[in-house]
PDB file of C-alpha atoms in Angstrom:
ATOM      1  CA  UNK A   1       0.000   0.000   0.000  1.00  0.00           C
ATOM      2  CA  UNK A   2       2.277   2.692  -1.074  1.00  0.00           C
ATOM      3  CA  UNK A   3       1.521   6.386   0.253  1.00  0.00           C
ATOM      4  CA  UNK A   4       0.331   9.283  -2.361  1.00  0.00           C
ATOM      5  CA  UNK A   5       3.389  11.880  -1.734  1.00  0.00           C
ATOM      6  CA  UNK A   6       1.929  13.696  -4.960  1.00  0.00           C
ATOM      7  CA  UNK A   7      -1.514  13.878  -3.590  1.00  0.00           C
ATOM      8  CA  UNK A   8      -3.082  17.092  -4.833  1.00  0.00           C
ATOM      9  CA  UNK A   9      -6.824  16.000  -4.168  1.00  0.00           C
ATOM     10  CA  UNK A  10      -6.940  18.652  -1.137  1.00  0.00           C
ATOM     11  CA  UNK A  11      -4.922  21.986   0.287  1.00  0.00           C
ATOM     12  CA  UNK A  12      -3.940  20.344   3.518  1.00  0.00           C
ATOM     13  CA  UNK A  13      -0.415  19.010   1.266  1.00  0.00           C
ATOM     14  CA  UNK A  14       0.738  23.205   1.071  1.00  0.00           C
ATOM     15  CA  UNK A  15       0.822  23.399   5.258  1.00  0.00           C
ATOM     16  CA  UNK A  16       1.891  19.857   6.665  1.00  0.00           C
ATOM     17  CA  UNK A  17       5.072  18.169   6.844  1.00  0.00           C
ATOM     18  CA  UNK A  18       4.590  14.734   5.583  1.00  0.00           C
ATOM     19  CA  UNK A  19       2.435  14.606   3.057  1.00  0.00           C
ATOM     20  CA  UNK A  20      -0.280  11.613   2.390  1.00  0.00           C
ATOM     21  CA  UNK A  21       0.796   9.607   6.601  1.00  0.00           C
ATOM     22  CA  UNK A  22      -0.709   5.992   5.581  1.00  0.00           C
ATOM     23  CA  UNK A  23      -1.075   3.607   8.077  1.00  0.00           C
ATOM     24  CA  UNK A  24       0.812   1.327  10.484  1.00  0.00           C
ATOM     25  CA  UNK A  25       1.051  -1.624  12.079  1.00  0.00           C
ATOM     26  CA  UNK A  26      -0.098  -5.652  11.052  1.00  0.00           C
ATOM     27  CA  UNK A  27      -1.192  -5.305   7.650  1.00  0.00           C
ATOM     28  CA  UNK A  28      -3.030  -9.078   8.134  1.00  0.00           C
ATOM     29  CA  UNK A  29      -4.586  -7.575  11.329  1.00  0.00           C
ATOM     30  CA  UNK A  30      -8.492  -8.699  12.352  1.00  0.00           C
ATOM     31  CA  UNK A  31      -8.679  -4.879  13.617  1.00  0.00           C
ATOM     32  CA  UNK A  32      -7.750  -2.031  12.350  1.00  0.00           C
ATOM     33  CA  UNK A  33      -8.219   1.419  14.507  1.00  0.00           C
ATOM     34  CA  UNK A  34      -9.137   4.570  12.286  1.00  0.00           C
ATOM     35  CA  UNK A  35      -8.855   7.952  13.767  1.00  0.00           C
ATOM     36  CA  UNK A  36      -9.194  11.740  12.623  1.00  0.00           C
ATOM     37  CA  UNK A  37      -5.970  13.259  11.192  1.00  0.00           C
ATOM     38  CA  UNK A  38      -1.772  12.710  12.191  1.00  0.00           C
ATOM     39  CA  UNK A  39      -1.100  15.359  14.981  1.00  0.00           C
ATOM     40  CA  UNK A  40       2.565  17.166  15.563  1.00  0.00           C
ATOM     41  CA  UNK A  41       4.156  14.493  16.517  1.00  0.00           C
ATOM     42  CA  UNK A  42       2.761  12.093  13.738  1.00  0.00           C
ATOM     43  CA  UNK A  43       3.440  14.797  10.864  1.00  0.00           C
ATOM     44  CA  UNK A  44       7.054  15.296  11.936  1.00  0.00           C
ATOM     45  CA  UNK A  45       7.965  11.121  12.645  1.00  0.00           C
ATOM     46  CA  UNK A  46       5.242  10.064   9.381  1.00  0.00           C
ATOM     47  CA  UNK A  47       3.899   7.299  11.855  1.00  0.00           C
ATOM     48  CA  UNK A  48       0.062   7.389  13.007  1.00  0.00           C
ATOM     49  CA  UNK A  49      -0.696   7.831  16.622  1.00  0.00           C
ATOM     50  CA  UNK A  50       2.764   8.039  18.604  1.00  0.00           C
ATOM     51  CA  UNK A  51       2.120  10.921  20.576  1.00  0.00           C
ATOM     52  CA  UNK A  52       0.178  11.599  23.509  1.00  0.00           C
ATOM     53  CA  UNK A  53      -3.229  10.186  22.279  1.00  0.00           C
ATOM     54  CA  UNK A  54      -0.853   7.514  20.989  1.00  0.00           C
ATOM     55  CA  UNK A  55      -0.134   6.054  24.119  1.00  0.00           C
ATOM     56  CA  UNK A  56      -3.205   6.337  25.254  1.00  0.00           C
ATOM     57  CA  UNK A  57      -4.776   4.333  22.464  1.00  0.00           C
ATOM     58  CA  UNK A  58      -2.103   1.751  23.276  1.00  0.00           C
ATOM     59  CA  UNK A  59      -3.102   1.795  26.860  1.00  0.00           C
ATOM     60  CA  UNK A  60      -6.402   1.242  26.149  1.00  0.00           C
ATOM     61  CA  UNK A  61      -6.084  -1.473  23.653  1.00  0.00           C
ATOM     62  CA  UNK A  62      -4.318  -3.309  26.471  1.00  0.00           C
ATOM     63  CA  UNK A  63      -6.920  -3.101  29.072  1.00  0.00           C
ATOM     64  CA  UNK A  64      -8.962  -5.278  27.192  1.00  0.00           C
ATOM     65  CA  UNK A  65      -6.219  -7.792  26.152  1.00  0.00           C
ATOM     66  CA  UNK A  66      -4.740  -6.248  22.444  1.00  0.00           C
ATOM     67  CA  UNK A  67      -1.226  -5.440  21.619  1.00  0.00           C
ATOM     68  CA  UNK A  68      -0.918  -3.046  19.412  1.00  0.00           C
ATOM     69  CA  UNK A  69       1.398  -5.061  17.235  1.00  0.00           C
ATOM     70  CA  UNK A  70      -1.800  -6.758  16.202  1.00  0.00           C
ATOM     71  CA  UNK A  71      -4.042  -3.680  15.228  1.00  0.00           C
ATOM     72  CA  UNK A  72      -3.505  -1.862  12.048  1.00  0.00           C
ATOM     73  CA  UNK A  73      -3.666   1.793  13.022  1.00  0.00           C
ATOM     74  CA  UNK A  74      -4.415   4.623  10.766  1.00  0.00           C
ATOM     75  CA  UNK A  75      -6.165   8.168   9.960  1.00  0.00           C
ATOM     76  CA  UNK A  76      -9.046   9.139   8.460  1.00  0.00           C
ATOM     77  CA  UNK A  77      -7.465  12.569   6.916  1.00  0.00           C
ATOM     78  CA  UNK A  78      -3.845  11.606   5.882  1.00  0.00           C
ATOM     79  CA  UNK A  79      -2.077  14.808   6.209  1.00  0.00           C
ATOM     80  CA  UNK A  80      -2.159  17.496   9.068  1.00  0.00           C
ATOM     81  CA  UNK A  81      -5.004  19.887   9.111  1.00  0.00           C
ATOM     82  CA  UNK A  82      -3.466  23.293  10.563  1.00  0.00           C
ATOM     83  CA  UNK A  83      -3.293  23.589  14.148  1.00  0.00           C
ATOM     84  CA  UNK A  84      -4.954  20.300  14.517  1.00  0.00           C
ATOM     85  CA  UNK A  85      -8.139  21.829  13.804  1.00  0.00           C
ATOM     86  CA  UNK A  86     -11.168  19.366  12.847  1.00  0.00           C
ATOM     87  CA  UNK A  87     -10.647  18.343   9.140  1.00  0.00           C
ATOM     88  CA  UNK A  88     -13.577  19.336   7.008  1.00  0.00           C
ATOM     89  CA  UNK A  89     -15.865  17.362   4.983  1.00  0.00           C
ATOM     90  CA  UNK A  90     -14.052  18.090   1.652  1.00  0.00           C
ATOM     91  CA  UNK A  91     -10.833  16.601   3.421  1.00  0.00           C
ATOM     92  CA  UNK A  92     -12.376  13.689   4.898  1.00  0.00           C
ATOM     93  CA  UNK A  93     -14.015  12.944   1.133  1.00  0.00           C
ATOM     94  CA  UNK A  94     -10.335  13.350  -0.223  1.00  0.00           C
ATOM     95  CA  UNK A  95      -9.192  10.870   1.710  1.00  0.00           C
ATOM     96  CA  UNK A  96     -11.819   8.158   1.478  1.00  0.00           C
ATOM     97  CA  UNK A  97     -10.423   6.467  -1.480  1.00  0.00           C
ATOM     98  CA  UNK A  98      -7.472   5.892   0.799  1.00  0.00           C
ATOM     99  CA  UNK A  99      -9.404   4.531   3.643  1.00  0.00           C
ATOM    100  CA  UNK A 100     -11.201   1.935   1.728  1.00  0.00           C
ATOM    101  CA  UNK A 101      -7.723   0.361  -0.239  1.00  0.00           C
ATOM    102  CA  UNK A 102      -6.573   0.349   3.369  1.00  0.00           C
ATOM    103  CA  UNK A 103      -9.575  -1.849   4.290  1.00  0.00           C
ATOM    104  CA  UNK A 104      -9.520  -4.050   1.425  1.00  0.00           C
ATOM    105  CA  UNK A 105      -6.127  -4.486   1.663  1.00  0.00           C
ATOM    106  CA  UNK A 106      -6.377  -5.396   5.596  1.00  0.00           C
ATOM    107  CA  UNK A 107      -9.502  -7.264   5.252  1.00  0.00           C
ATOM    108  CA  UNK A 108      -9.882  -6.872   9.334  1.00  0.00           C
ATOM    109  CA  UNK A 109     -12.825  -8.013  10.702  1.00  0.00           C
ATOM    110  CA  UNK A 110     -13.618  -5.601  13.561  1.00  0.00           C
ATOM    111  CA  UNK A 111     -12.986  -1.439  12.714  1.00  0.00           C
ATOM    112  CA  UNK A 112     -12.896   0.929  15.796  1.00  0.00           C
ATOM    113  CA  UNK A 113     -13.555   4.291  14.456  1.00  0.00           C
ATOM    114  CA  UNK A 114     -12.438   6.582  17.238  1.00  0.00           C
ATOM    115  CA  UNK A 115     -13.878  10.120  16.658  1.00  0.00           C
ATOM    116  CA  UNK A 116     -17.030  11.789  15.004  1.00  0.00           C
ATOM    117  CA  UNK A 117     -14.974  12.309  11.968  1.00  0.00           C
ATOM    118  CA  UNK A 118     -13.689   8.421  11.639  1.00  0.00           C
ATOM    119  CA  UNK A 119     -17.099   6.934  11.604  1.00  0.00           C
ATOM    120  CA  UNK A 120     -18.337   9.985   9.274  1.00  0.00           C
ATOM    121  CA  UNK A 121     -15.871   9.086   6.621  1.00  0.00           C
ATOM    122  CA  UNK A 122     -15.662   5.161   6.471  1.00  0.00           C
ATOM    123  CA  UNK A 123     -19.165   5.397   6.270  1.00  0.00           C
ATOM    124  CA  UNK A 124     -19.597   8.569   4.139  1.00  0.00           C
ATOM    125  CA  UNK A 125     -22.389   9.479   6.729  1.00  0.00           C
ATOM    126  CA  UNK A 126     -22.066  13.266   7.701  1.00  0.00           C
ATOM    127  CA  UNK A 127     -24.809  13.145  10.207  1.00  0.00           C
ATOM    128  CA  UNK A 128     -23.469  10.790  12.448  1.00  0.00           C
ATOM    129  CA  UNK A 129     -21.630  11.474  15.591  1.00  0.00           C
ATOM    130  CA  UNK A 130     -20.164   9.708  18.323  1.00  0.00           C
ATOM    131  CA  UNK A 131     -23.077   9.881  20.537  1.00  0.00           C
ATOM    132  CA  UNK A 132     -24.867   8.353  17.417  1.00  0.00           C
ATOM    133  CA  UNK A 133     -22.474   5.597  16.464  1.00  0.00           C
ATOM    134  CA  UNK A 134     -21.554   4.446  20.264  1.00  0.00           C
ATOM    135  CA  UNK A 135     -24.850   2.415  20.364  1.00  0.00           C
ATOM    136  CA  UNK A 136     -24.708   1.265  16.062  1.00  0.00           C
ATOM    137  CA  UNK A 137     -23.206  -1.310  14.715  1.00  0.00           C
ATOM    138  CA  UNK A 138     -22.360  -0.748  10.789  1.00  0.00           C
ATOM    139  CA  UNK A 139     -20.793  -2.509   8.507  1.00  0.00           C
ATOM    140  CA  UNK A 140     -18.295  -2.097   5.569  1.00  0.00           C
ATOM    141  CA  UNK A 141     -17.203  -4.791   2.397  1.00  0.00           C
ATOM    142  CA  UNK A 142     -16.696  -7.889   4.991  1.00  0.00           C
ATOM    143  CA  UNK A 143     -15.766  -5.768   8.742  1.00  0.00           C
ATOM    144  CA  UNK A 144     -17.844  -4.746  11.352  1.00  0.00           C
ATOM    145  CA  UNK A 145     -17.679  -1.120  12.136  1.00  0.00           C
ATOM    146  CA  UNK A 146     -18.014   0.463  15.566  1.00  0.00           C
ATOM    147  CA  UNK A 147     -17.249   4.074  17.237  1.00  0.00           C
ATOM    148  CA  UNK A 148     -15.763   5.359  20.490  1.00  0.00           C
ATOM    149  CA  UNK A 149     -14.314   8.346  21.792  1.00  0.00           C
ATOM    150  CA  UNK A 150     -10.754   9.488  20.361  1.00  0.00           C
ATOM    151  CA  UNK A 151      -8.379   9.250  22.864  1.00  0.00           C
ATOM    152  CA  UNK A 152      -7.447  12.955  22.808  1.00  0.00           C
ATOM    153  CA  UNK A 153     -11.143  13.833  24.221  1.00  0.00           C
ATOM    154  CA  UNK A 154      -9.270  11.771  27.276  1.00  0.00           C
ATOM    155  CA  UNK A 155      -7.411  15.074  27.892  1.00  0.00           C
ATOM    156  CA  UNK A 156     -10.224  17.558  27.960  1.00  0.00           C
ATOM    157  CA  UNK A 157     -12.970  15.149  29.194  1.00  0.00           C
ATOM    158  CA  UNK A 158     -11.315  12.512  31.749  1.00  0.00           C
ATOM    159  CA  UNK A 159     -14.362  10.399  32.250  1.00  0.00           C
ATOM    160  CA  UNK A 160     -13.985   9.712  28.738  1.00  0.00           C
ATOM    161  CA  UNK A 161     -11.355   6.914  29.127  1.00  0.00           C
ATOM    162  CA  UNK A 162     -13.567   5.073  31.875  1.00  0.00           C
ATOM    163  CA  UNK A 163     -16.781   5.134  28.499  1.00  0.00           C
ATOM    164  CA  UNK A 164     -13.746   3.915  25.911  1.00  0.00           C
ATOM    165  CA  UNK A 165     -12.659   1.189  28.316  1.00  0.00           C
ATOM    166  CA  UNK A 166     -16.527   0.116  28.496  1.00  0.00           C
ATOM    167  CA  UNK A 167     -16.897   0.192  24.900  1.00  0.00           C
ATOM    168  CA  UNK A 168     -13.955  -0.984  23.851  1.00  0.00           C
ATOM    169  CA  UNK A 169     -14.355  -4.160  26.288  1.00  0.00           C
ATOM    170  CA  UNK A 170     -18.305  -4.790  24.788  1.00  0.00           C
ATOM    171  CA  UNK A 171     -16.236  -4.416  21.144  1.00  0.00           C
ATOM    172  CA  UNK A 172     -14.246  -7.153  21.935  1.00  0.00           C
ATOM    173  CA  UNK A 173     -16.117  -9.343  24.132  1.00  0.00           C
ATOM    174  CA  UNK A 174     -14.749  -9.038  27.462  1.00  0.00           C
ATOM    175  CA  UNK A 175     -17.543  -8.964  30.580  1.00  0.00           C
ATOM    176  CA  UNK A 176     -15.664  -5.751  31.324  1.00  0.00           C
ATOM    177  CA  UNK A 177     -12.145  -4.173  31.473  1.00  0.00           C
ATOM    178  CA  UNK A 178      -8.920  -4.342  33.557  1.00  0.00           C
ATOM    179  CA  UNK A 179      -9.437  -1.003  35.142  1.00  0.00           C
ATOM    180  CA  UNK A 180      -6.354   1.548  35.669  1.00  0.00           C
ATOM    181  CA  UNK A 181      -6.857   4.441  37.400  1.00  0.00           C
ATOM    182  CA  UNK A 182      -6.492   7.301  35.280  1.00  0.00           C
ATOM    183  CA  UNK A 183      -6.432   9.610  38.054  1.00  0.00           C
ATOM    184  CA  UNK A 184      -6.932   9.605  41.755  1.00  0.00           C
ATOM    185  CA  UNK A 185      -7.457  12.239  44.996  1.00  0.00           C
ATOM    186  CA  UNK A 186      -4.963  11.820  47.819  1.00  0.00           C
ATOM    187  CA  UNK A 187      -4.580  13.653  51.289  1.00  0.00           C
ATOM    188  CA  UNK A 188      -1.266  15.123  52.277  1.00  0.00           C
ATOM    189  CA  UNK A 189      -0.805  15.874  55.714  1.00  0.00           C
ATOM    190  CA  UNK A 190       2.812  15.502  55.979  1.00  0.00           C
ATOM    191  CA  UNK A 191       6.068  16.070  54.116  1.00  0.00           C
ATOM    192  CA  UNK A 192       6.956  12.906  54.092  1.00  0.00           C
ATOM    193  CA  UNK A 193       3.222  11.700  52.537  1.00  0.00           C
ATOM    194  CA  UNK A 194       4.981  14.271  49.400  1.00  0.00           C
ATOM    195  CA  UNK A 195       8.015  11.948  49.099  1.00  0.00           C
ATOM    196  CA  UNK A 196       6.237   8.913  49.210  1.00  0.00           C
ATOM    197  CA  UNK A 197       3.911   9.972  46.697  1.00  0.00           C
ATOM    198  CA  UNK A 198       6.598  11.228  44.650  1.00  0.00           C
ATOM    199  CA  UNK A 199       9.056   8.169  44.540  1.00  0.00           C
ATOM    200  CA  UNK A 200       5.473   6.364  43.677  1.00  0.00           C
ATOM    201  CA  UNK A 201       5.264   8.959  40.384  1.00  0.00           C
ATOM    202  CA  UNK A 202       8.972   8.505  39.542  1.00  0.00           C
ATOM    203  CA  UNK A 203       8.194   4.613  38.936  1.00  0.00           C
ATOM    204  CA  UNK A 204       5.523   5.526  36.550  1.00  0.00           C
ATOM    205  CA  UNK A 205       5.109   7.733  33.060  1.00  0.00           C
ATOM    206  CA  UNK A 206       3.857  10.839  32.983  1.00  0.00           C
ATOM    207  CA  UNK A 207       1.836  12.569  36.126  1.00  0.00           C
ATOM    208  CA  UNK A 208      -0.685  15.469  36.199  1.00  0.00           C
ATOM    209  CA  UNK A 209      -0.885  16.500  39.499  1.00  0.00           C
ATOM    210  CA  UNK A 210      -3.938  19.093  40.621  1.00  0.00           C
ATOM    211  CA  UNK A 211      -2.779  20.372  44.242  1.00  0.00           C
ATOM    212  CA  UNK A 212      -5.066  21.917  46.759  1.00  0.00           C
ATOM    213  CA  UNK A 213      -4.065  23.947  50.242  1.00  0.00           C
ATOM    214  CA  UNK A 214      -5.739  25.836  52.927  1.00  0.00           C
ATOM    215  CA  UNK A 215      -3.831  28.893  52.480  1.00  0.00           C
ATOM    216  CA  UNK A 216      -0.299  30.130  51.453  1.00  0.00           C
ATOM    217  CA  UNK A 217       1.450  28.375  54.107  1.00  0.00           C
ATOM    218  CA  UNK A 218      -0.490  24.984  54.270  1.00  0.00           C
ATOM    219  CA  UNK A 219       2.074  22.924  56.277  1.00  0.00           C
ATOM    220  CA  UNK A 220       1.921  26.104  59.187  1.00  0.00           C
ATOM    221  CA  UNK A 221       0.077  24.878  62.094  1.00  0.00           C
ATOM    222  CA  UNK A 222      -3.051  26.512  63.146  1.00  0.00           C
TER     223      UNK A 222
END
């Protein structure tokens, strides 16, 4: 399945970096993963979900057994739309023809569209949605098509990854998933709760930490 470098069929070529991303990953895979469009980090490496979202996906994918090794991962919109903004509907028509040799080629069995814009272009269906699609089951040549959330929502909607771990578990056929805490409150009372807590973050990727005091001077006794 070579790439399109030349690809003139929209604008996005004149702004990104690698022109025409295709996908990656097990080109005999039963499931292939389709998202929206490569990000920064996809654009400058010309590989499809490695960033942020990237791991994510790959976390996710585990919970409910998968290595990623096994899933064929790619975009809906194959170059960069500027500032990652939503591709359009002209871009996401562009790119169809690309979507579909990728399926035929692949012949998965199971697709996991994760976005609005995924499910709107394998199934050339502008009015669906996530919402929509979450609850559907389509289909397209011989593969079953289903939706979740893309894991960049994750980010800006937390409770997100606790709905794609549920759906992505029912997708797959597990009674439910291995559950990781995405994030968790815990009391400090002491300095030496901080270290704890820190050596505990040091063994582990990467940490958002939202911290809440009584006042400017929260260790001062009252």
């Amino acid at each position: 399945m070579p790439r399109n470098k030349n690809c003139t069929a929209c604008d996005l070529r004149k702004t990104c970096q690698y022109i025409c991303l295709w996908g990656d990953g097990n080109h005999k895979a039963k499931v292939m993963v389709i998202g929206e469009a490569p990000g920064k980090d996809e654009d400058g490496c010309g590989k499809p979900f490695v960033g942020k979202a990237g791991r994510l996906l790959s976390s996710l994918l585990e919970d409910v057994g998968i290595k990623r090794d096994d899933v064929y991962i790619t975009n809906s919109v194959k170059c960069r739309p500027p500032q990652n903004r939503t591709p359009t509907r002209k871009e996401l028509l562009a790119c169809r023809k690309y979507i579909l040799e990728e399926i035929r080629t692949v012949r998965p069995r199971l697709i996991i569209c994760v976005g609005g814009s995924a499910i709107k272009a394998v199934m050339n269906d502008y009015r669906l949605s996530v919402a929509k699609a979450r609850t559907s089951k389509f289909k397209i040549f011989d593969a079953v098509v289903r939706t979740t959330f893309h894991p960049a929502s994750v980010f800006r909607v937390p409770y997100n990854y606790k709905l794609m771990q549920e759906d992505l578990a029912r997708y797959f056929g597990k009674s439910k998933p291995e559950v990781h805490e995405l994030h968790r409150q815990v009391e400090m009372i002491k300095f030496s709760d901080l270290e704890n807590q820190l050596k505990l973050f040091a063994k582990r990727g990467d940490v958002v930490i939202d911290i809440e005091t009584n006042g400017l001077e929260p260790f001062k006794k009252d």
